[in-house]
Amino acid sequence: MTSQISAIEIQNFALWDKMKSKRSLFSFDLEITARCNNACRHCYINLPAGDKAAQAQELTPAEIGRIADQAIELGAMWCLITGGEPLLRDDFEEIYLLLKRKGLLLSVFTNATLVRAEHIALFKKYPPRDIEVTIYGASRESYERVSRRAGSFAAFERGLGLLFEAGVRVRLKAMALRSNLEDMEAIAAFGRARTKDFYRFDPQLHLRFDGDPARNAEIGEERLTPQEIVALERADEARFGALQRGCDTLINQDFTHFGCDHLFHCGAGNGSVNIGYDGTFRLCSSLWAPATTVNLRQVSLRQAWEEIIPTVRDLRSHNPEFLQTCRKCALSNLCLHCAAHAHLETGAMDGATPYFCQVAYARAAALRDDPSYADGAPYKAAQNQVGG
Amino acid sequence: MTETLSLDSICAPSEDVVAREIEGELIIVPLASGIGDMEDELYTLNETGKAIWGKLDGARTLAQIADELAQEYDAPVDAIARDVNGLVSELVQRKMVVVQ
């Protein structure tokens, strides 16, 4: 008799292709708090750990359970539990288990500084798919220059050690910023020494969801120059090699959107959505423009999925500058620009951010190995030629 | 563990798995470590398996399940009973089903 049960590796599951062929919700990110015990200089969301007003707004386990049930009805298989720092919540275990028991595959983003024996016991008994930990520095000095909390590096090392000792699948990542730039080589070595396949870094900092001008000024100060970003990417041979091999698909005039005034050509709201600590529903983690969000305390997830997302994705630009530049730019795959980031930078989803252009030009020049591309002239000329 | 299984056994899904039906497929999601053979795997049941799984309610014996399926599918009860026993043995071995 042939077996009636088949084990299939998650990534090879034929069901995903079936789900992709129609509009299905695959996953959702759940920011269970915006509070964090660190005060990282570059963070787009962190509020103080003791922020009582923010805490009072956090979704309760019952509300999270209700939203998760709706997500599952829509087909969701994955849930990312993130924050803020999710382990800051006293009811983290309750939330984790209630999501797990609904059959969701869970990932957790954490700074690892609050990992305790009870978390280890939880993760050992009910394993997450993975836990992603950010390395802010490979030494106390650089780590705490970013985190602005004394003792946080020791707590990070301790928490990370507990996770590894327990055999929990950990992925490591780093943010590259002014305060840890000199330490990036050591950070990469720290990451690669601990995980073979899963270390990555991100040099592109987003502005804050709450628009806090003082914090946004700090993020601006932490941003690397385009040349520094390119130098970091060049130093990572595997990453740079992959970018170069994909150069023709990353930089391609045929992939631009001539004659289209849609704001969204990204994947926001296609298969995945974001749920904020206070129930705010967003198409992606960066999209905070007021016209694009609703609160799941007032609106069901199904309604948001079926009505809000199509409406948002159909939004158009009437800004001639945007339509003549960004919308027609062949470098959109190398650029941080999107409707969400444009809104965070300029207050308009079709606003221009010169810094993004400069980074994209520098990356293109490096990939093309042609410094004449560094001022973007070839792309600007192409924008003027095609589509008028 | 499989040695103790007989058609008189009463079985139910383990609390350490969740069964979900998506796009017509029954998917078994392991919750706890030690379920199934490998990490990062989901499990699916074929149509026969799905029909059997749906009746593992902790109340019926495997013989009763085989009888019901034989009537529903107009098939010989002996053949169905072998299928029921084979699948449930495998599920018990994988700790996805418990014998009560």
PDB file of C-alpha atoms in Angstrom, chain A residues 1 3-11 13-16 18-19 22 24 72 75-77 100-105 124-127 129 169, chain B residues 16 18 20 22-23 25 27-33 38-46 48-49 52 82-84 86-87 90-91 94 96:
ATOM      1  CA  MET A   1       0.000   0.000   0.000  1.00  0.00           C
ATOM      2  CA  SER A   3       1.600   5.962   1.918  1.00  0.00           C
ATOM      3  CA  GLN A   4      -1.316   8.329   2.220  1.00  0.00           C
ATOM      4  CA  ILE A   5       0.735  10.994   3.937  1.00  0.00           C
ATOM      5  CA  SER A   6       3.503  13.013   2.324  1.00  0.00           C
ATOM      6  CA  ALA A   7       6.119  15.161   3.995  1.00  0.00           C
ATOM      7  CA  ILE A   8       7.010  18.177   1.924  1.00  0.00           C
ATOM      8  CA  GLU A   9       9.639  20.787   2.623  1.00  0.00           C
ATOM      9  CA  ILE A  10       7.896  24.084   3.128  1.00  0.00           C
ATOM     10  CA  GLN A  11       9.664  25.873   0.296  1.00  0.00           C
ATOM     11  CA  PHE A  13       5.096  22.972  -1.363  1.00  0.00           C
ATOM     12  CA  ALA A  14       3.008  22.944  -4.558  1.00  0.00           C
ATOM     13  CA  LEU A  15       0.238  24.659  -2.649  1.00  0.00           C
ATOM     14  CA  TRP A  16       2.096  27.973  -2.794  1.00  0.00           C
ATOM     15  CA  LYS A  18      -1.804  27.261  -6.383  1.00  0.00           C
ATOM     16  CA  MET A  19      -2.231  30.154  -3.931  1.00  0.00           C
ATOM     17  CA  LYS A  22      -5.138  33.714  -7.201  1.00  0.00           C
ATOM     18  CA  SER A  24      -4.346  34.938  -1.394  1.00  0.00           C
ATOM     19  CA  ILE A  72      -6.185  32.188   8.545  1.00  0.00           C
ATOM     20  CA  GLY A  75      -5.299  31.565   3.802  1.00  0.00           C
ATOM     21  CA  ALA A  76      -2.388  32.893   5.878  1.00  0.00           C
ATOM     22  CA  MET A  77       0.290  30.330   6.751  1.00  0.00           C
ATOM     23  CA  LYS A 100       1.259  28.698  17.041  1.00  0.00           C
ATOM     24  CA  ARG A 101      -1.800  26.672  18.066  1.00  0.00           C
ATOM     25  CA  LYS A 102      -3.716  28.135  15.162  1.00  0.00           C
ATOM     26  CA  GLY A 103      -1.275  26.371  12.814  1.00  0.00           C
ATOM     27  CA  LEU A 104       0.679  29.458  11.754  1.00  0.00           C
ATOM     28  CA  LEU A 105       4.376  29.143  10.954  1.00  0.00           C
ATOM     29  CA  LYS A 124      12.582  24.376  22.187  1.00  0.00           C
ATOM     30  CA  LYS A 125       9.176  22.839  22.743  1.00  0.00           C
ATOM     31  CA  TYR A 126       7.353  24.848  20.075  1.00  0.00           C
ATOM     32  CA  PRO A 127      10.023  25.811  17.560  1.00  0.00           C
ATOM     33  CA  ARG A 129      10.616  28.704  11.787  1.00  0.00           C
ATOM     34  CA  ARG A 169      17.293  28.421  14.184  1.00  0.00           C
TER      35      ARG A 169
ATOM     36  CA  ASP B  16       0.812  18.897  18.974  1.00  0.00           C
ATOM     37  CA  VAL B  18      -2.969  21.426  13.678  1.00  0.00           C
ATOM     38  CA  ARG B  20      -5.714  23.064   8.122  1.00  0.00           C
ATOM     39  CA  ILE B  22      -6.288  25.297   2.240  1.00  0.00           C
ATOM     40  CA  GLU B  23      -7.322  25.248  -1.407  1.00  0.00           C
ATOM     41  CA  GLU B  25      -5.661  20.328   0.536  1.00  0.00           C
ATOM     42  CA  ILE B  27      -2.201  20.214   5.613  1.00  0.00           C
ATOM     43  CA  ILE B  28      -0.867  18.955   8.913  1.00  0.00           C
ATOM     44  CA  VAL B  29       1.259  21.546  10.676  1.00  0.00           C
ATOM     45  CA  PRO B  30       3.487  20.199  13.449  1.00  0.00           C
ATOM     46  CA  LEU B  31       3.477  22.508  16.472  1.00  0.00           C
ATOM     47  CA  ALA B  32       5.908  20.833  18.837  1.00  0.00           C
ATOM     48  CA  SER B  33       9.401  19.536  18.315  1.00  0.00           C
ATOM     49  CA  MET B  38      12.506  16.563   9.803  1.00  0.00           C
ATOM     50  CA  GLU B  39      12.436  20.249  10.527  1.00  0.00           C
ATOM     51  CA  ASP B  40      10.743  22.665   8.213  1.00  0.00           C
ATOM     52  CA  GLU B  41       8.228  20.253   6.783  1.00  0.00           C
ATOM     53  CA  LEU B  42       4.517  20.225   6.370  1.00  0.00           C
ATOM     54  CA  TYR B  43       2.463  17.136   5.694  1.00  0.00           C
ATOM     55  CA  THR B  44      -0.390  16.518   3.311  1.00  0.00           C
ATOM     56  CA  LEU B  45      -2.823  13.651   3.073  1.00  0.00           C
ATOM     57  CA  ASN B  46      -4.220  12.220  -0.137  1.00  0.00           C
ATOM     58  CA  THR B  48      -8.263   8.632   1.178  1.00  0.00           C
ATOM     59  CA  GLY B  49      -6.104   9.932   4.009  1.00  0.00           C
ATOM     60  CA  ILE B  52      -9.845   8.916   7.326  1.00  0.00           C
ATOM     61  CA  ARG B  82      -6.184  -2.007   5.736  1.00  0.00           C
ATOM     62  CA  ASP B  83      -5.935   1.587   4.532  1.00  0.00           C
ATOM     63  CA  VAL B  84      -7.230   2.912   7.859  1.00  0.00           C
ATOM     64  CA  GLY B  86      -1.889   1.632   7.593  1.00  0.00           C
ATOM     65  CA  LEU B  87      -2.422   5.364   7.733  1.00  0.00           C
ATOM     66  CA  GLU B  90       2.006   5.858  10.327  1.00  0.00           C
ATOM     67  CA  LEU B  91       0.384   8.854  11.979  1.00  0.00           C
ATOM     68  CA  ARG B  94       4.937  10.248  13.578  1.00  0.00           C
ATOM     69  CA  MET B  96       0.490  13.140  14.871  1.00  0.00           C
TER      70      MET B  96
END
